[in-house]
Coordinates of C-alpha atoms in Angstrom, one line a residue:
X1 CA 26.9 9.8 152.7
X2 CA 28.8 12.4 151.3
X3 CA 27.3 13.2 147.8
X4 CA 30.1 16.2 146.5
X5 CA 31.8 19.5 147.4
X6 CA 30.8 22.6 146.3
X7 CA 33.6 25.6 145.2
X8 CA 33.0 27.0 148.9
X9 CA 34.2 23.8 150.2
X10 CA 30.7 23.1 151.8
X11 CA 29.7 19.0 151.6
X12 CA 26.3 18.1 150.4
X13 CA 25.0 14.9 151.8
X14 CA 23.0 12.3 150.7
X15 CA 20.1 10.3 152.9
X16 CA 18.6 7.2 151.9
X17 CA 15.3 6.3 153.1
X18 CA 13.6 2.9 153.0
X19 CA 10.3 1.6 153.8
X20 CA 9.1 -1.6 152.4
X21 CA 9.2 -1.3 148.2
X22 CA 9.7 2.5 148.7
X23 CA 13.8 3.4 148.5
X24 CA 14.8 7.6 148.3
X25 CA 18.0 9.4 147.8
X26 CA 17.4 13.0 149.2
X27 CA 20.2 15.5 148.9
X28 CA 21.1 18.3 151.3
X29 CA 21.4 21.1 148.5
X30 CA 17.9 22.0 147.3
X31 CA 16.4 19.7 149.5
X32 CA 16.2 17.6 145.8
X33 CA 14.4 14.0 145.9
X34 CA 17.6 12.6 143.2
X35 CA 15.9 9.1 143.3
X36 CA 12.5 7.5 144.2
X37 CA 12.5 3.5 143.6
X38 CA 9.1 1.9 143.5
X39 CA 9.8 -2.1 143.8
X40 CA 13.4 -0.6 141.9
X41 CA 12.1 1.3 139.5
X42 CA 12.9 4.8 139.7
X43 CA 10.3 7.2 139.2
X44 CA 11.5 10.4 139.2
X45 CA 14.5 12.4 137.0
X46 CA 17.4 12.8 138.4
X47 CA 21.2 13.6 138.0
X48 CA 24.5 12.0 138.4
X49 CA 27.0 14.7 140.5
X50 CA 26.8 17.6 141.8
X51 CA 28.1 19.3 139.4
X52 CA 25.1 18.7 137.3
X53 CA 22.9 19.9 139.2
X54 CA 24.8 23.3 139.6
X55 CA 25.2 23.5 135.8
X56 CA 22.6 21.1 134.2
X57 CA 19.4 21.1 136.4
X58 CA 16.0 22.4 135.8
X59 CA 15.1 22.3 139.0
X60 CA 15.1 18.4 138.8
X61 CA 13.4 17.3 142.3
X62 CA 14.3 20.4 144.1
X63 CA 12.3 22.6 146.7
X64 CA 11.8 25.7 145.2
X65 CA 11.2 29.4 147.0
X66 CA 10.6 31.2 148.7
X67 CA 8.0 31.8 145.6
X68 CA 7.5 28.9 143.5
X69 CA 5.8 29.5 140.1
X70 CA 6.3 33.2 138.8
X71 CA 5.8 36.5 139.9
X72 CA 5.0 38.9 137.0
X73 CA 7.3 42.1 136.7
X74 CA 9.5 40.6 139.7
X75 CA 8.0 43.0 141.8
X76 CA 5.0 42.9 144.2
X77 CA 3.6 45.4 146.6
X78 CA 2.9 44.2 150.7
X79 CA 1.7 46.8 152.8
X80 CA 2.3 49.9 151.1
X81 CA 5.5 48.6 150.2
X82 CA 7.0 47.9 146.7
X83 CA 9.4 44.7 146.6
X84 CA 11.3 43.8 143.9
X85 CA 12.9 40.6 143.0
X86 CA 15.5 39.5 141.0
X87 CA 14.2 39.0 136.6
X88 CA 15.0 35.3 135.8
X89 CA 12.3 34.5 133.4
X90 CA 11.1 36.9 130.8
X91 CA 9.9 39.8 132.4
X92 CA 9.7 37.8 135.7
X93 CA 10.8 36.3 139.0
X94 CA 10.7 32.4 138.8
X95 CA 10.6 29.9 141.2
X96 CA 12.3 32.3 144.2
X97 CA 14.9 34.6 141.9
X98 CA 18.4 33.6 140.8
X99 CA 19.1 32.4 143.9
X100 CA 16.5 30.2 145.3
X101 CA 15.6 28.2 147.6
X102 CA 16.5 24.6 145.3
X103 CA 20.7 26.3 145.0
X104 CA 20.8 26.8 148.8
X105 CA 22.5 23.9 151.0
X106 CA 19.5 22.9 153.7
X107 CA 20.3 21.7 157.3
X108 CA 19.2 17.8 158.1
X109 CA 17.5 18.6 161.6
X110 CA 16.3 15.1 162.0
X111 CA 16.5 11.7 160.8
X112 CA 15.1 8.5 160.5
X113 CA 14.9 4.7 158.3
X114 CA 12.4 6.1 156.9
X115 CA 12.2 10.1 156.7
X116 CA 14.5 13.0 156.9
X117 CA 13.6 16.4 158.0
X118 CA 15.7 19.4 156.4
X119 CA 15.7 22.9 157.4
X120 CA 16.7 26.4 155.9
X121 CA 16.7 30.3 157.0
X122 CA 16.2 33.2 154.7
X123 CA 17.5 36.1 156.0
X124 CA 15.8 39.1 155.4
X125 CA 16.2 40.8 151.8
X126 CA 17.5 37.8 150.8
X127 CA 16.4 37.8 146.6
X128 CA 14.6 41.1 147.1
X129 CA 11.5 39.3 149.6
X130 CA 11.5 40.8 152.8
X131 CA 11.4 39.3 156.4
X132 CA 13.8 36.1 157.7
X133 CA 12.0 33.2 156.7
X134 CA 12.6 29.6 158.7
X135 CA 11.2 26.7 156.5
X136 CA 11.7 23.1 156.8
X137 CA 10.9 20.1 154.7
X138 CA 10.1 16.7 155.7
X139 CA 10.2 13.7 153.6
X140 CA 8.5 10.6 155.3
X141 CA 8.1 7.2 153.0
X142 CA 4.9 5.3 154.8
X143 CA 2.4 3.2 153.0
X144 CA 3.8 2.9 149.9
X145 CA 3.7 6.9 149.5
X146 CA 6.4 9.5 149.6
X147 CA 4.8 12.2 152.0
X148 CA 6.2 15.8 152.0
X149 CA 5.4 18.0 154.9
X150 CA 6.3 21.9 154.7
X151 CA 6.1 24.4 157.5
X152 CA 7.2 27.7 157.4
X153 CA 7.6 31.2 159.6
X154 CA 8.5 34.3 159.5
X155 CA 9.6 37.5 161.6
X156 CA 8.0 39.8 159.0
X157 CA 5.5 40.5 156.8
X158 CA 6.6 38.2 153.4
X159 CA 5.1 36.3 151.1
X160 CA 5.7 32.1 150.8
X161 CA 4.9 29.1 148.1
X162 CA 6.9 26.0 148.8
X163 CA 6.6 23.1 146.4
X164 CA 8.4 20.5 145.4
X165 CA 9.9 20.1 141.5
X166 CA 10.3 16.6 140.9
X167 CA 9.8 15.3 137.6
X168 CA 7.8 11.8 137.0
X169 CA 8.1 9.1 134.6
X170 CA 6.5 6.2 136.3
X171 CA 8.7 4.0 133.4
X172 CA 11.5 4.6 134.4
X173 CA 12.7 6.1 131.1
X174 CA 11.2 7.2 127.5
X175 CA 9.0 9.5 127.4
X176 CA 5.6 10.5 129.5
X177 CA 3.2 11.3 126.1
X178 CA 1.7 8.1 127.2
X179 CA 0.8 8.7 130.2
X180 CA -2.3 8.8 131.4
X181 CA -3.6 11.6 134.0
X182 CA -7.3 12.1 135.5
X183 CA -7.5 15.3 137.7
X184 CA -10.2 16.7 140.1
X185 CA -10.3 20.5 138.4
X186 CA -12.9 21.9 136.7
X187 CA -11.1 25.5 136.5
X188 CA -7.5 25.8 135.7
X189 CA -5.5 29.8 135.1
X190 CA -5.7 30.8 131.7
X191 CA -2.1 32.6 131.5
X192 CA -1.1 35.3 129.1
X193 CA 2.5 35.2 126.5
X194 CA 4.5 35.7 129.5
X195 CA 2.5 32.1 131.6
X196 CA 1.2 35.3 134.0
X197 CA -2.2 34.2 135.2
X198 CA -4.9 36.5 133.2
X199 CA -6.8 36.1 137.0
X200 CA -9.8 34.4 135.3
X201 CA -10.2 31.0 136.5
X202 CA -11.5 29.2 133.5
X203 CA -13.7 26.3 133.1
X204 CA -11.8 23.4 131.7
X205 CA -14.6 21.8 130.3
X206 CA -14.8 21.2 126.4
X207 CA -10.8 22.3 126.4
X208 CA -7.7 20.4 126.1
X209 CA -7.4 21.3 129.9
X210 CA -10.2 18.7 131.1
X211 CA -9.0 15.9 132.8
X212 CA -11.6 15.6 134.7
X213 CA -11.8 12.1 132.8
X214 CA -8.6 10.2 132.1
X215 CA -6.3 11.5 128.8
X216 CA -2.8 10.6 127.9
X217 CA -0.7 13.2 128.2
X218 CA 0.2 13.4 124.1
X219 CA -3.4 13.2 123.3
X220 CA -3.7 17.0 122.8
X221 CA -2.4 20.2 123.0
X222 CA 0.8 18.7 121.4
X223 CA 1.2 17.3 125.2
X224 CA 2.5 20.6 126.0
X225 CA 1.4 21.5 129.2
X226 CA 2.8 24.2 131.7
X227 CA -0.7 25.4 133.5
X228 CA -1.9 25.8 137.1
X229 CA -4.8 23.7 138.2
X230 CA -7.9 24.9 140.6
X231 CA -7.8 21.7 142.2
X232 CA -11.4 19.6 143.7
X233 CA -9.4 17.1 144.9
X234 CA -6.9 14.7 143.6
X235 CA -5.0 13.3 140.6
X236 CA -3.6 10.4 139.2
X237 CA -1.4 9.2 137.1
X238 CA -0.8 6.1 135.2
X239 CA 2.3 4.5 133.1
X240 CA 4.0 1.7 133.1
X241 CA 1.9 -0.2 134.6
X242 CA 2.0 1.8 137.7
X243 CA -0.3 4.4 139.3
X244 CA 1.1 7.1 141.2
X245 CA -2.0 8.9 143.1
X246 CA -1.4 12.5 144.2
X247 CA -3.3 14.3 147.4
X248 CA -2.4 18.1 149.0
X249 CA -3.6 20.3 151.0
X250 CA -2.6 23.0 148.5
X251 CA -5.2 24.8 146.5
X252 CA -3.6 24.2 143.2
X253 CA -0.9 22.2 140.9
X254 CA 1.1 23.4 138.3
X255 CA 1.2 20.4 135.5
X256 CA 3.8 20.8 133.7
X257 CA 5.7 17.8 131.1
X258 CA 8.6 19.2 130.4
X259 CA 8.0 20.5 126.8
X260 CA 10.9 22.9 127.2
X261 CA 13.9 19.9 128.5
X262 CA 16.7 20.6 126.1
X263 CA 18.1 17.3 125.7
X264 CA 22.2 19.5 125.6
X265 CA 21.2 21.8 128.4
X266 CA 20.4 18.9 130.0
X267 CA 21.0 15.4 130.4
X268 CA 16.7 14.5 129.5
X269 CA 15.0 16.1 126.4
X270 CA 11.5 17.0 125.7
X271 CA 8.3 15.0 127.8
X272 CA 10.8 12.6 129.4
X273 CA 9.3 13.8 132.9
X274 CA 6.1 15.6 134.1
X275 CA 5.8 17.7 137.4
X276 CA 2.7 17.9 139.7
X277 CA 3.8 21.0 141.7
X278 CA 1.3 21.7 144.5
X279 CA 1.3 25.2 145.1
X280 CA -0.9 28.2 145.8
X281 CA -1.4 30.2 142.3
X282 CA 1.3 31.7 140.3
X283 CA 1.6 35.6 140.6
X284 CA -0.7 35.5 143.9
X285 CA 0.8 38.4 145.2
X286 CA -0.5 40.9 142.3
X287 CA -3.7 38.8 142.3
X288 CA -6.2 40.0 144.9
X289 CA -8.6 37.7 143.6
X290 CA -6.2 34.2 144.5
X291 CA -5.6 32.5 147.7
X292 CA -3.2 34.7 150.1
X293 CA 0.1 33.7 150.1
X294 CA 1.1 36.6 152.8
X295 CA 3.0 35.1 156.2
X296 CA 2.5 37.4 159.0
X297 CA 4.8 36.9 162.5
X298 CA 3.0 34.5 164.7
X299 CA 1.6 32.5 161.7
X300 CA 3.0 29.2 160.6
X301 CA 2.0 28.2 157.2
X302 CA 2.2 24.1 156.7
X303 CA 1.0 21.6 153.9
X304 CA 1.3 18.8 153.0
X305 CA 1.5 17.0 149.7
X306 CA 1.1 12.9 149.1
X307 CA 2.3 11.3 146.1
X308 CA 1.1 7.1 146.7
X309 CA 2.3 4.8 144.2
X310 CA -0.4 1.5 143.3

């Protein structure tokens, strides 16, 4: 299904997957999840036209790279060599530059009922990262759980962190202050004025960072969360009377409930969705101490990321 047009005269489709309660609109450009119906509720923020989402989206369930989460002073160093990336937030690179990965239209390379595999190149110097990058992006619905599978290569030296930024509101509308979220993290990344990771990885416990036992989201710290998790295992989340339970492969997740939605920038204000971003850790590049996020030719970097709805 054709979803719109954009000013280059390139279509963006639509793909609906099925699999028993589980129903998902997934578009081509940004490889965005637009609509996830649990037994017809839909759980995640989405937007009307295509035009929205080139003029009135915060990411709203798109892929985002090649570096998702921020890289401070949009520059990093690989090899001896000094990259630098396009400024986009503050004194940073955000979520792949001004161009990224979630405004690019991705190539359906396979399809199914129930799943849909997208694809994408980079070319080289493409928003300042070096190397031509080949991702894909598959989204399988099995099991009552929407399953996203991420490979990536390259034919250079670069550096990768594909995640998806789909917003939750397991109601279906209002807000997410009442939901309630247990994670398996006893560390999370302090960050400085700029949300740059001080590189100290922080013990949550007796902070309004420890949901290591289960705490509504507007319970404290004004429910004003934008933090990256060390994570122990999984989370979950419960609202509506629905439990959404979240596994990855990735080291970390960046929580984030959507404090900063303008309600004129964009069609949702404040706390009407959270994101569970599963990621390595922001600014990973300048951080020797944090989980590589280097790609080297011959490697293929894959994870996978389950959100299962109960």
């Amino acid at each position: 299904m054709i979803f719109g047009t954009l000013p280059s005269g390139r279509q963006v489709e639509c793909v609906e997957l099925s699999s028993g309660r589980l129903r998902a609109e997934v578009l081509t450009y940004g490889a965005v999840v637009r609509r996830l119906e649990v037994s017809g509720v839909n759980v995640v923020l989405g937007l009307d036209t295509l035009e929205d989402y080139l003029t009135r989206s915060r990411y709203f369930g798109a892929v985002v790279g090649r570096y998702g989460n921020r890289i401070a002073g949009a520059r990093f160093t690989l090899d001896g060599v000094e990259h630098r990336l396009p400024v986009n937030n503050g004194p940073s690179s955000l979520h792949g530059g001004t161009e990224g990965f979630d405004s690019k239209v991705w190539t359906i390379a396979a399809r199914t009922d129930d799943s849909v595999t997208l694809t994408l190149t980079s070319p080289d110097g493409d928003q300042g990262y070096p190397g031509t990058l080949t991702v894909s992006v598959t989204y399988t619905l099995a099991d009552d759980a929407l399953r996203i599978d991420y490979a990536a290569e390259t034919d250079a030296p670069t550096v990768v962190n594909l995640t998806n930024h789909s917003y939750f509101n397991l109601k279906g509308g209002g807000d997410v202050l009442d939901h309630v979220v247990r994670m398996e993290a006893a560390h999370y990344l302090p960050v400085d004025d700029d949300k740059i990771p001080t590189g100290e990885l922080a013990p949550v416990k007796g902070t309004p960072f420890d949901f290591t036992e289960p705490h509504a989201v507007g319970e404290r710290n004004d429910g004003a969360y934008d933090h990256c998790f060390v994570l122990d295992g999984g989370i979950t989340v419960t609202g509506g009377g629905l439990t959404m339970e979240v596994t990855t492969t990735e080291p970390g997740v960046q929580f984030y409930t959507g404090a900063m939605l303008d309600g004129t920038a964009t069609p949702y204000g404040p706390f009407a969705g959270l994101c569970l971003e599963t990621q390595h850790f922001p600014d990973s590049p300048n951080q020797p101490r944090f989980p590589s996020t280097v790609l080297r030719p011959g490697e293929r970097r894959t994870s996978t990321t389950s959100y299962r709805f109960i």
